[in-house]
Amino acid sequence: MQRKLLPNSKSLFDSARKVIPSGVNSPVRYYAPYPFFVKKAHGSSIWDVDGNKYVDYCNGYGALLLGHANKNVIRAVKKQLAYGTLYGAPTEQEVDLARLISKLYPTMKKVRLMNSGSEATMTAIRLARGITKRKKIIKFEGCYHGAHESVLVHAGSAHNSISISDGVLNDFARHTIVVQYNNIEQLESVISKNNDIAGVIVEPVLGNMGLILPEKNYLARMRKITKQHDVPLIFDETITGFRMSIGGAQQYYGIKPDITTLGKALGNGFVISALGGRNDIMDQLAPNGKVYAASTFAGNPVSVAAAISTIKTLIKSKSKLYTRLAKYTQEIVNAIDDIADDLKIAHQINSIESMFQIFFTSSPVFDYASSKKSDTKKFHVFFHYLLKKGIFIPPSQFETAFLSSSHCEADVLKTIAAYDQALRMVR
């Protein structure tokens, strides 16, 4: 396939490689031979520096639930900018935001604001170890919880974990046990045989291994097992928070975790995350507790203003918004499925609410191992064909496509037509 010429992006990438490692500030932004560079974005669309317009389904990897440059969020941010950008002291708005979160997420009785999903999950794990006085954390193969030592691991032999990054000491990896997602028997076996489990951390719906859904009653059984063994359950809702429902995956599935992390859609593109849980758990955080967590930018007034506006906008529109997003997603998924069937292309499509992903494999995708059976080379070519047709999805097979409130029926029809042509080119 001949790549659409993007001379300005290529020039910028050549310059970037001289001053930025690999030319990008996050590995997921790179794809061969080079990524397009963004000029601007608005609503459901994004424009590159060569003047090309794309319907955006990368969507800030799920952060932009209200779309790019949402007028309510931008208005709130502009208002705050006139009052300053950083104080190093608490504000009334931080209290207002914590109350809003607690109201929508009853399991988050108290909330500590932070800056990123990685920071929130790192603190959640430290908190779990602090309250239990145990060492080991259980995570699930294929779940992504940020770029810190306790979770940059994958499964080895006999539940021994191996670091996936140079620079992470084996001492960290050996305290993280990796088990298969959707394998409840394995989880129960590991917990019952080990009395040193400080916590279980999970993406309730996996958004970083493509899109993988929990099997029926899987999360409920996980909650039951962790309660029976007095093991804190951490829901990493960095992606699913506000996106699956206004109360996240825990509201959607009716599960009450002990600790929750939020991010991405919380600030609709602004840098903010949150950690929350029961009073007795959260009260262990410093300064009154002995579990240390601190940040100069935590509760940044600009990001807090964006988050408050985002949540209030979602509350106002939730009765129609989530229904419309699910409808558009299902339209796209049904059309892609029919087209791929007609073309006799081996495929699986996983979807839920405003998220979807296609896998080029004949086998159902329900965990890490099954997702790895998909044809990633075909996906790479497919991604580039979609770009040529003005559709931007995450460049990796192991990410998820997201809709926003800014997507409209015209976007859906253009997307279906682009998928049709791209599928014909890769069959």
CSV table of C-alpha atoms in Angstrom, one decimal:
chain,number,residue,atom,x,y,z
A,1,MET,CA,0.0,0.0,0.0
A,2,GLN,CA,1.3,3.4,-0.9
A,3,ARG,CA,1.1,5.8,2.0
A,4,LYS,CA,-0.6,9.1,1.5
A,5,LEU,CA,2.2,11.7,1.4
A,6,LEU,CA,2.4,13.9,4.5
A,7,PRO,CA,5.5,16.0,3.8
A,8,ASN,CA,5.1,18.4,6.7
A,9,SER,CA,4.5,15.5,9.2
A,10,LYS,CA,7.6,13.7,7.8
A,11,SER,CA,9.7,16.9,8.2
A,12,LEU,CA,8.5,17.4,11.8
A,13,PHE,CA,9.2,13.8,12.6
A,14,ASP,CA,12.7,14.0,11.3
A,15,SER,CA,13.2,17.1,13.5
A,16,ALA,CA,11.6,15.4,16.5
A,17,ARG,CA,13.9,12.4,16.4
A,18,LYS,CA,16.8,14.8,17.0
A,19,VAL,CA,15.4,16.2,20.2
A,20,ILE,CA,12.8,13.7,21.4
A,21,PRO,CA,13.5,10.0,22.0
A,22,SER,CA,12.2,8.0,19.0
A,23,GLY,CA,10.5,11.3,17.9
A,24,VAL,CA,7.4,10.8,20.2
A,25,ASN,CA,6.6,11.6,23.9
A,26,SER,CA,4.6,8.4,24.3
A,27,PRO,CA,5.3,5.1,22.6
A,28,VAL,CA,1.7,4.5,21.5
A,29,ARG,CA,1.9,7.6,19.3
A,30,TYR,CA,4.4,6.0,17.0
A,31,TYR,CA,3.6,3.9,13.9
A,32,ALA,CA,5.7,3.2,10.9
A,33,PRO,CA,7.0,4.9,9.0
A,34,TYR,CA,6.0,8.0,11.0
A,35,PRO,CA,2.9,9.5,12.6
A,36,PHE,CA,0.9,12.5,11.4
A,37,PHE,CA,1.4,15.6,13.4
A,38,VAL,CA,-1.7,17.5,14.6
A,39,LYS,CA,-2.5,21.1,13.7
A,40,LYS,CA,-5.9,21.4,15.5
A,41,ALA,CA,-9.0,19.5,16.6
A,42,HIS,CA,-12.6,20.4,17.2
A,43,GLY,CA,-15.7,18.3,18.0
A,44,SER,CA,-15.2,14.8,16.4
A,45,SER,CA,-12.5,15.9,14.0
A,46,ILE,CA,-8.7,16.3,14.0
A,47,TRP,CA,-6.5,18.0,11.4
A,48,ASP,CA,-2.9,17.3,10.6
A,49,VAL,CA,-0.2,19.8,9.6
A,50,ASP,CA,-0.6,18.8,6.0
A,51,GLY,CA,-4.3,19.9,6.0
A,52,ASN,CA,-5.9,16.5,6.1
A,53,LYS,CA,-9.1,16.1,8.2
A,54,TYR,CA,-9.9,12.9,10.1
A,55,VAL,CA,-12.9,11.7,12.1
A,56,ASP,CA,-11.2,10.9,15.4
A,57,TYR,CA,-11.9,7.6,17.1
A,58,CYS,CA,-8.6,7.6,19.0
A,59,ASN,CA,-10.3,10.3,21.0
A,60,GLY,CA,-7.3,10.9,23.3
A,61,TYR,CA,-7.4,7.2,24.1
A,62,GLY,CA,-10.8,7.6,25.5
A,63,ALA,CA,-10.3,10.9,27.4
A,64,LEU,CA,-12.4,13.1,25.1
A,65,LEU,CA,-15.9,11.8,26.0
A,66,LEU,CA,-17.3,15.3,25.2
A,67,GLY,CA,-15.2,15.7,22.1
A,68,HIS,CA,-12.4,18.1,21.3
A,69,ALA,CA,-12.7,21.7,22.6
A,70,ASN,CA,-16.0,21.3,24.2
A,71,LYS,CA,-17.5,24.7,24.7
A,72,ASN,CA,-18.6,24.2,28.3
A,73,VAL,CA,-15.2,22.9,29.3
A,74,ILE,CA,-13.3,25.6,27.5
A,75,ARG,CA,-15.4,28.3,29.0
A,76,ALA,CA,-14.8,27.0,32.5
A,77,VAL,CA,-11.0,26.8,31.8
A,78,LYS,CA,-10.8,30.3,30.4
A,79,LYS,CA,-12.7,31.7,33.4
A,80,GLN,CA,-10.2,30.0,35.8
A,81,LEU,CA,-7.1,31.1,33.8
A,82,ALA,CA,-8.0,34.7,34.7
A,83,TYR,CA,-7.6,33.8,38.4
A,84,GLY,CA,-4.3,31.9,38.1
A,85,THR,CA,-3.0,28.5,37.1
A,86,LEU,CA,-1.3,27.1,40.3
A,87,TYR,CA,-1.5,28.0,44.0
A,88,GLY,CA,0.2,25.4,46.0
A,89,ALA,CA,-2.7,25.7,48.4
A,90,PRO,CA,-6.2,24.1,48.5
A,91,THR,CA,-9.2,25.6,46.9
A,92,GLU,CA,-13.0,25.4,47.3
A,93,GLN,CA,-13.3,24.0,43.8
A,94,GLU,CA,-11.3,20.9,44.9
A,95,VAL,CA,-13.9,20.2,47.6
A,96,ASP,CA,-16.7,20.7,45.0
A,97,LEU,CA,-15.1,18.2,42.6
A,98,ALA,CA,-14.5,15.6,45.3
A,99,ARG,CA,-18.2,15.9,46.3
A,100,LEU,CA,-19.3,15.5,42.7
A,101,ILE,CA,-17.2,12.4,42.3
A,102,SER,CA,-18.4,10.9,45.6
A,103,LYS,CA,-22.0,11.4,44.6
A,104,LEU,CA,-21.6,9.6,41.4
A,105,TYR,CA,-19.2,6.9,42.8
A,106,PRO,CA,-20.6,6.0,46.2
A,107,THR,CA,-17.6,3.6,46.8
A,108,MET,CA,-15.4,6.7,46.7
A,109,LYS,CA,-16.3,8.1,50.1
A,110,LYS,CA,-13.2,10.3,50.1
A,111,VAL,CA,-11.2,11.4,47.1
A,112,ARG,CA,-7.6,12.4,46.6
A,113,LEU,CA,-7.0,14.3,43.3
A,114,MET,CA,-3.9,13.5,41.3
A,115,ASN,CA,-2.5,14.1,37.8
A,116,SER,CA,-2.5,10.8,35.8
A,117,GLY,CA,-3.8,7.3,35.7
A,118,SER,CA,-0.3,6.0,36.4
A,119,GLU,CA,0.0,8.2,39.5
A,120,ALA,CA,-3.4,7.1,40.8
A,121,THR,CA,-2.8,3.4,40.3
A,122,MET,CA,0.7,3.6,41.8
A,123,THR,CA,-0.8,5.2,44.9
A,124,ALA,CA,-3.7,2.8,45.0
A,125,ILE,CA,-1.2,-0.1,45.1
A,126,ARG,CA,0.9,1.6,47.8
A,127,LEU,CA,-2.3,2.2,49.8
A,128,ALA,CA,-3.4,-1.4,49.6
A,129,ARG,CA,0.0,-2.5,50.8
A,130,GLY,CA,-0.1,0.1,53.6
A,131,ILE,CA,-3.4,-1.0,55.0
A,132,THR,CA,-2.9,-4.7,54.7
A,133,LYS,CA,0.9,-4.8,55.6
A,134,ARG,CA,1.2,-7.4,52.9
A,135,LYS,CA,3.5,-7.3,49.8
A,136,LYS,CA,2.1,-9.0,46.8
A,137,ILE,CA,-0.3,-7.5,44.2
A,138,ILE,CA,-2.3,-9.5,41.7
A,139,LYS,CA,-2.8,-8.0,38.2
A,140,PHE,CA,-4.3,-9.5,35.1
A,141,GLU,CA,-2.5,-10.4,31.9
A,142,GLY,CA,-3.3,-7.7,29.3
A,143,CYS,CA,-4.4,-5.1,31.9
A,144,TYR,CA,-2.5,-1.8,31.7
A,145,HIS,CA,-2.2,0.3,34.9
A,146,GLY,CA,0.4,2.8,33.9
A,147,ALA,CA,4.2,2.9,33.6
A,148,HIS,CA,5.4,2.2,37.1
A,149,GLU,CA,7.4,-0.7,38.5
A,150,SER,CA,4.7,-2.8,40.2
A,151,VAL,CA,2.6,-3.2,37.0
A,152,LEU,CA,5.3,-3.2,34.2
A,153,VAL,CA,5.3,-7.0,34.4
A,154,HIS,CA,3.9,-10.0,32.5
A,155,ALA,CA,3.4,-13.6,33.5
A,156,GLY,CA,6.4,-16.0,33.7
A,157,SER,CA,6.4,-19.6,34.6
A,158,ALA,CA,4.5,-20.8,37.7
A,159,HIS,CA,3.1,-17.4,38.4
A,160,ASN,CA,6.5,-15.8,38.6
A,161,SER,CA,6.3,-12.4,37.0
A,162,ILE,CA,8.9,-10.9,34.6
A,163,SER,CA,9.5,-7.2,34.0
A,164,ILE,CA,8.6,-5.9,30.6
A,165,SER,CA,11.0,-3.0,30.8
A,166,ASP,CA,14.7,-2.6,31.4
A,167,GLY,CA,15.4,-0.6,34.5
A,168,VAL,CA,12.7,-2.3,36.6
A,169,LEU,CA,14.3,-4.4,39.3
A,170,ASN,CA,13.4,-8.1,39.7
A,171,ASP,CA,12.5,-7.2,43.3
A,172,PHE,CA,9.5,-5.3,42.0
A,173,ALA,CA,8.4,-7.9,39.5
A,174,ARG,CA,8.5,-10.8,42.1
A,175,HIS,CA,5.9,-9.0,44.2
A,176,THR,CA,3.4,-8.8,41.4
A,177,ILE,CA,1.5,-12.0,40.5
A,178,VAL,CA,0.0,-12.0,37.0
A,179,VAL,CA,-3.1,-14.2,36.3
A,180,GLN,CA,-5.4,-14.7,33.3
A,181,TYR,CA,-8.3,-12.4,32.8
A,182,ASN,CA,-11.7,-14.1,32.7
A,183,ASN,CA,-10.2,-17.2,34.5
A,184,ILE,CA,-11.9,-17.0,37.9
A,185,GLU,CA,-10.6,-20.4,39.0
A,186,GLN,CA,-7.0,-19.4,38.6
A,187,LEU,CA,-7.6,-16.2,40.6
A,188,GLU,CA,-9.3,-18.1,43.4
A,189,SER,CA,-6.5,-20.6,43.5
A,190,VAL,CA,-3.7,-18.0,43.7
A,191,ILE,CA,-5.5,-16.1,46.5
A,192,SER,CA,-6.4,-19.1,48.5
A,193,LYS,CA,-2.8,-20.4,48.4
A,194,ASN,CA,-1.1,-17.1,49.3
A,195,ASN,CA,-1.6,-15.2,52.5
A,196,ASP,CA,0.5,-12.3,51.4
A,197,ILE,CA,-1.8,-10.7,48.8
A,198,ALA,CA,-2.1,-7.0,49.5
A,199,GLY,CA,-4.6,-6.3,46.7
A,200,VAL,CA,-6.1,-7.2,43.3
A,201,ILE,CA,-6.0,-4.5,40.6
A,202,VAL,CA,-8.1,-4.8,37.5
A,203,GLU,CA,-9.4,-2.9,34.5
A,204,PRO,CA,-13.1,-4.1,34.8
A,205,VAL,CA,-13.2,-3.8,31.0
A,206,LEU,CA,-9.8,-4.1,29.3
A,207,GLY,CA,-9.1,-1.2,27.0
A,208,ASN,CA,-5.4,-1.8,26.5
A,209,MET,CA,-5.5,-5.2,24.9
A,210,GLY,CA,-7.9,-4.2,22.2
A,211,LEU,CA,-11.2,-4.3,23.9
A,212,ILE,CA,-11.9,-7.3,26.1
A,213,LEU,CA,-15.1,-7.7,28.1
A,214,PRO,CA,-15.6,-9.6,31.4
A,215,GLU,CA,-17.6,-12.9,31.1
A,216,LYS,CA,-20.9,-13.1,32.8
A,217,ASN,CA,-20.6,-12.9,36.6
A,218,TYR,CA,-16.8,-12.7,36.4
A,219,LEU,CA,-16.5,-9.4,38.2
A,220,ALA,CA,-19.1,-10.4,40.8
A,221,ARG,CA,-17.2,-13.6,41.6
A,222,MET,CA,-13.9,-11.6,41.7
A,223,ARG,CA,-15.6,-9.3,44.3
A,224,LYS,CA,-16.9,-12.3,46.3
A,225,ILE,CA,-13.5,-14.0,46.4
A,226,THR,CA,-11.5,-10.9,47.4
A,227,LYS,CA,-14.0,-10.2,50.2
A,228,GLN,CA,-13.8,-13.8,51.5
A,229,HIS,CA,-10.0,-13.5,51.8
A,230,ASP,CA,-10.0,-9.8,53.0
A,231,VAL,CA,-8.1,-8.7,49.9
A,232,PRO,CA,-8.7,-5.1,48.8
A,233,LEU,CA,-10.1,-4.9,45.2
A,234,ILE,CA,-8.9,-2.0,43.1
A,235,PHE,CA,-11.0,-1.0,40.1
A,236,ASP,CA,-8.7,0.9,37.7
A,237,GLU,CA,-11.4,2.9,35.9
A,238,THR,CA,-9.0,5.2,34.2
A,239,ILE,CA,-10.7,4.3,30.9
A,240,THR,CA,-14.1,3.1,32.0
A,241,GLY,CA,-14.8,5.8,34.5
A,242,PHE,CA,-17.6,8.1,33.2
A,243,ARG,CA,-17.4,6.4,29.8
A,244,MET,CA,-19.3,3.1,30.4
A,245,SER,CA,-21.8,5.0,32.4
A,246,ILE,CA,-21.7,8.2,34.4
A,247,GLY,CA,-20.9,6.0,37.4
A,248,GLY,CA,-18.3,3.9,35.5
A,249,ALA,CA,-18.0,0.2,35.2
A,250,GLN,CA,-18.8,-0.3,38.8
A,251,GLN,CA,-22.3,1.2,38.3
A,252,TYR,CA,-22.7,-0.6,35.0
A,253,TYR,CA,-22.0,-4.1,36.6
A,254,GLY,CA,-23.2,-3.3,40.1
A,255,ILE,CA,-19.8,-4.0,41.8
A,256,LYS,CA,-18.4,-2.2,44.8
A,257,PRO,CA,-14.6,-2.2,44.8
A,258,ASP,CA,-12.6,-1.1,47.8
A,259,ILE,CA,-10.5,1.4,45.9
A,260,THR,CA,-11.1,3.2,42.6
A,261,THR,CA,-8.9,5.2,40.2
A,262,LEU,CA,-10.4,7.6,37.7
A,263,GLY,CA,-8.7,9.5,34.9
A,264,LYS,CA,-9.0,10.3,31.2
A,265,ALA,CA,-12.7,11.3,30.7
A,266,LEU,CA,-12.7,13.0,34.2
A,267,GLY,CA,-11.0,16.1,32.7
A,268,ASN,CA,-12.1,15.7,29.0
A,269,GLY,CA,-8.5,16.3,27.8
A,270,PHE,CA,-7.1,18.1,30.8
A,271,VAL,CA,-4.5,16.5,33.1
A,272,ILE,CA,-6.3,15.1,36.1
A,273,SER,CA,-7.0,11.8,37.9
A,274,ALA,CA,-8.5,10.7,41.2
A,275,LEU,CA,-8.1,8.0,43.8
A,276,GLY,CA,-11.0,7.1,46.1
A,277,GLY,CA,-12.3,4.5,48.5
A,278,ARG,CA,-13.9,4.0,52.0
A,279,ASN,CA,-13.1,6.4,54.8
A,280,ASP,CA,-11.0,3.9,56.7
A,281,ILE,CA,-8.9,3.2,53.7
A,282,MET,CA,-8.4,6.8,52.5
A,283,ASP,CA,-7.7,8.1,55.9
A,284,GLN,CA,-4.4,6.1,55.8
A,285,LEU,CA,-3.0,8.7,53.3
A,286,ALA,CA,-0.6,11.3,54.6
A,287,PRO,CA,-0.5,13.7,56.3
A,288,ASN,CA,-2.7,12.1,58.9
A,289,GLY,CA,-2.0,8.5,57.7
A,290,LYS,CA,1.3,6.8,57.1
A,291,VAL,CA,0.9,6.1,53.3
A,292,TYR,CA,2.7,8.9,51.5
A,293,ALA,CA,1.4,10.5,48.4
A,294,ALA,CA,2.1,14.1,47.3
A,295,SER,CA,2.2,16.2,44.1
A,296,THR,CA,2.8,19.9,43.4
A,297,PHE,CA,0.1,19.8,40.6
A,298,ALA,CA,-2.5,17.7,42.4
A,299,GLY,CA,-5.8,19.6,42.4
A,300,ASN,CA,-4.5,22.0,39.8
A,301,PRO,CA,-7.2,24.7,39.5
A,302,VAL,CA,-7.3,24.7,35.7
A,303,SER,CA,-7.8,20.9,35.5
A,304,VAL,CA,-10.3,21.0,38.4
A,305,ALA,CA,-12.3,23.6,36.6
A,306,ALA,CA,-12.3,21.4,33.5
A,307,ALA,CA,-13.3,18.3,35.5
A,308,ILE,CA,-16.2,20.1,37.3
A,309,SER,CA,-17.5,21.3,33.9
A,310,THR,CA,-17.1,17.9,32.3
A,311,ILE,CA,-19.1,16.2,35.1
A,312,LYS,CA,-21.8,18.8,35.2
A,313,THR,CA,-22.2,18.6,31.4
A,314,LEU,CA,-22.5,14.8,31.6
A,315,ILE,CA,-25.0,15.0,34.4
A,316,LYS,CA,-27.1,17.4,32.3
A,317,SER,CA,-27.0,15.3,29.2
A,318,LYS,CA,-26.7,11.7,30.5
A,319,SER,CA,-30.3,10.6,29.8
A,320,LYS,CA,-29.7,11.1,26.0
A,321,LEU,CA,-25.9,11.0,25.7
A,322,TYR,CA,-25.1,7.4,26.7
A,323,THR,CA,-28.0,6.0,24.7
A,324,ARG,CA,-27.0,7.9,21.6
A,325,LEU,CA,-23.3,6.8,21.9
A,326,ALA,CA,-24.3,3.2,22.3
A,327,LYS,CA,-26.6,3.4,19.3
A,328,TYR,CA,-23.9,4.9,17.0
A,329,THR,CA,-21.4,2.3,18.2
A,330,GLN,CA,-23.8,-0.5,17.5
A,331,GLU,CA,-24.5,0.9,14.0
A,332,ILE,CA,-20.8,0.9,13.2
A,333,VAL,CA,-20.2,-2.5,14.7
A,334,ASN,CA,-23.1,-4.2,13.0
A,335,ALA,CA,-22.1,-2.7,9.6
A,336,ILE,CA,-18.4,-3.7,10.0
A,337,ASP,CA,-19.5,-7.2,11.0
A,338,ASP,CA,-21.8,-7.6,8.0
A,339,ILE,CA,-19.2,-6.3,5.6
A,340,ALA,CA,-16.4,-8.6,6.9
A,341,ASP,CA,-18.8,-11.6,6.8
A,342,ASP,CA,-19.7,-10.8,3.2
A,343,LEU,CA,-16.0,-10.6,2.3
A,344,LYS,CA,-15.3,-13.8,4.2
A,345,ILE,CA,-12.7,-12.1,6.4
A,346,ALA,CA,-11.9,-13.9,9.6
A,347,HIS,CA,-12.7,-11.4,12.3
A,348,GLN,CA,-14.0,-10.7,15.8
A,349,ILE,CA,-15.6,-7.5,17.0
A,350,ASN,CA,-15.8,-6.6,20.7
A,351,SER,CA,-17.9,-3.7,21.7
A,352,ILE,CA,-19.6,-2.1,24.7
A,353,GLU,CA,-21.3,1.3,25.0
A,354,SER,CA,-19.0,3.8,23.2
A,355,MET,CA,-16.1,1.5,22.6
A,356,PHE,CA,-15.3,-1.1,19.9
A,357,GLN,CA,-12.4,-2.9,18.3
A,358,ILE,CA,-12.0,-5.4,15.4
A,359,PHE,CA,-9.5,-8.3,15.6
A,360,PHE,CA,-8.4,-10.2,12.5
A,361,THR,CA,-8.8,-13.7,13.9
A,362,SER,CA,-11.4,-16.5,13.7
A,363,SER,CA,-11.2,-17.2,17.4
A,364,PRO,CA,-13.2,-15.3,20.1
A,365,VAL,CA,-11.1,-12.7,22.0
A,366,PHE,CA,-11.6,-12.9,25.7
A,367,ASP,CA,-8.1,-12.6,27.3
A,368,TYR,CA,-4.5,-11.8,26.5
A,369,ALA,CA,-3.6,-15.1,24.8
A,370,SER,CA,-6.6,-15.0,22.5
A,371,SER,CA,-6.0,-11.4,21.5
A,372,LYS,CA,-2.5,-12.3,20.5
A,373,LYS,CA,-3.9,-14.7,17.9
A,374,SER,CA,-5.1,-11.7,15.8
A,375,ASP,CA,-3.2,-10.7,12.6
A,376,THR,CA,-1.4,-7.6,13.6
A,377,LYS,CA,0.3,-7.1,10.3
A,378,LYS,CA,-3.2,-7.0,8.6
A,379,PHE,CA,-4.4,-4.6,11.2
A,380,HIS,CA,-1.4,-2.3,10.5
A,381,VAL,CA,-2.2,-2.1,6.8
A,382,PHE,CA,-5.9,-1.7,7.6
A,383,PHE,CA,-5.1,1.2,9.9
A,384,HIS,CA,-3.3,3.0,7.1
A,385,TYR,CA,-6.2,2.5,4.7
A,386,LEU,CA,-8.6,4.0,7.2
A,387,LEU,CA,-6.2,7.0,7.5
A,388,LYS,CA,-6.3,7.5,3.8
A,389,LYS,CA,-10.1,7.5,4.0
A,390,GLY,CA,-10.1,10.1,6.8
A,391,ILE,CA,-10.7,7.9,9.8
A,392,PHE,CA,-8.2,8.0,12.7
A,393,ILE,CA,-8.3,5.0,15.1
A,394,PRO,CA,-5.5,4.1,17.5
A,395,PRO,CA,-2.7,2.7,15.4
A,396,SER,CA,-2.3,-0.5,17.6
A,397,GLN,CA,-4.4,-3.6,17.4
A,398,PHE,CA,-4.2,-3.6,21.2
A,399,GLU,CA,-6.0,-0.4,21.8
A,400,THR,CA,-9.6,0.6,21.5
A,401,ALA,CA,-11.7,2.9,19.3
A,402,PHE,CA,-13.8,5.5,21.2
A,403,LEU,CA,-16.8,7.6,20.3
A,404,SER,CA,-17.5,11.0,21.8
A,405,SER,CA,-20.6,13.2,22.2
A,406,SER,CA,-19.5,15.2,19.2
A,407,HIS,CA,-19.8,12.2,16.8
A,408,CYS,CA,-22.9,12.5,14.6
A,409,GLU,CA,-24.8,10.3,12.1
A,410,ALA,CA,-22.7,11.8,9.2
A,411,ASP,CA,-19.5,10.6,11.0
A,412,VAL,CA,-21.0,7.2,11.4
A,413,LEU,CA,-21.9,6.9,7.7
A,414,LYS,CA,-18.5,8.1,6.7
A,415,THR,CA,-16.9,5.6,9.1
A,416,ILE,CA,-18.9,2.7,7.8
A,417,ALA,CA,-18.0,3.6,4.2
A,418,ALA,CA,-14.3,3.9,5.1
A,419,TYR,CA,-14.3,0.5,6.9
A,420,ASP,CA,-16.0,-1.1,3.9
A,421,GLN,CA,-13.2,0.1,1.6
A,422,ALA,CA,-10.4,-0.7,4.0
A,423,LEU,CA,-11.7,-4.2,4.6
A,424,ARG,CA,-11.9,-4.8,0.8
A,425,MET,CA,-8.3,-3.7,0.5
A,426,VAL,CA,-7.0,-6.1,3.2
A,427,ARG,CA,-9.1,-9.2,2.4
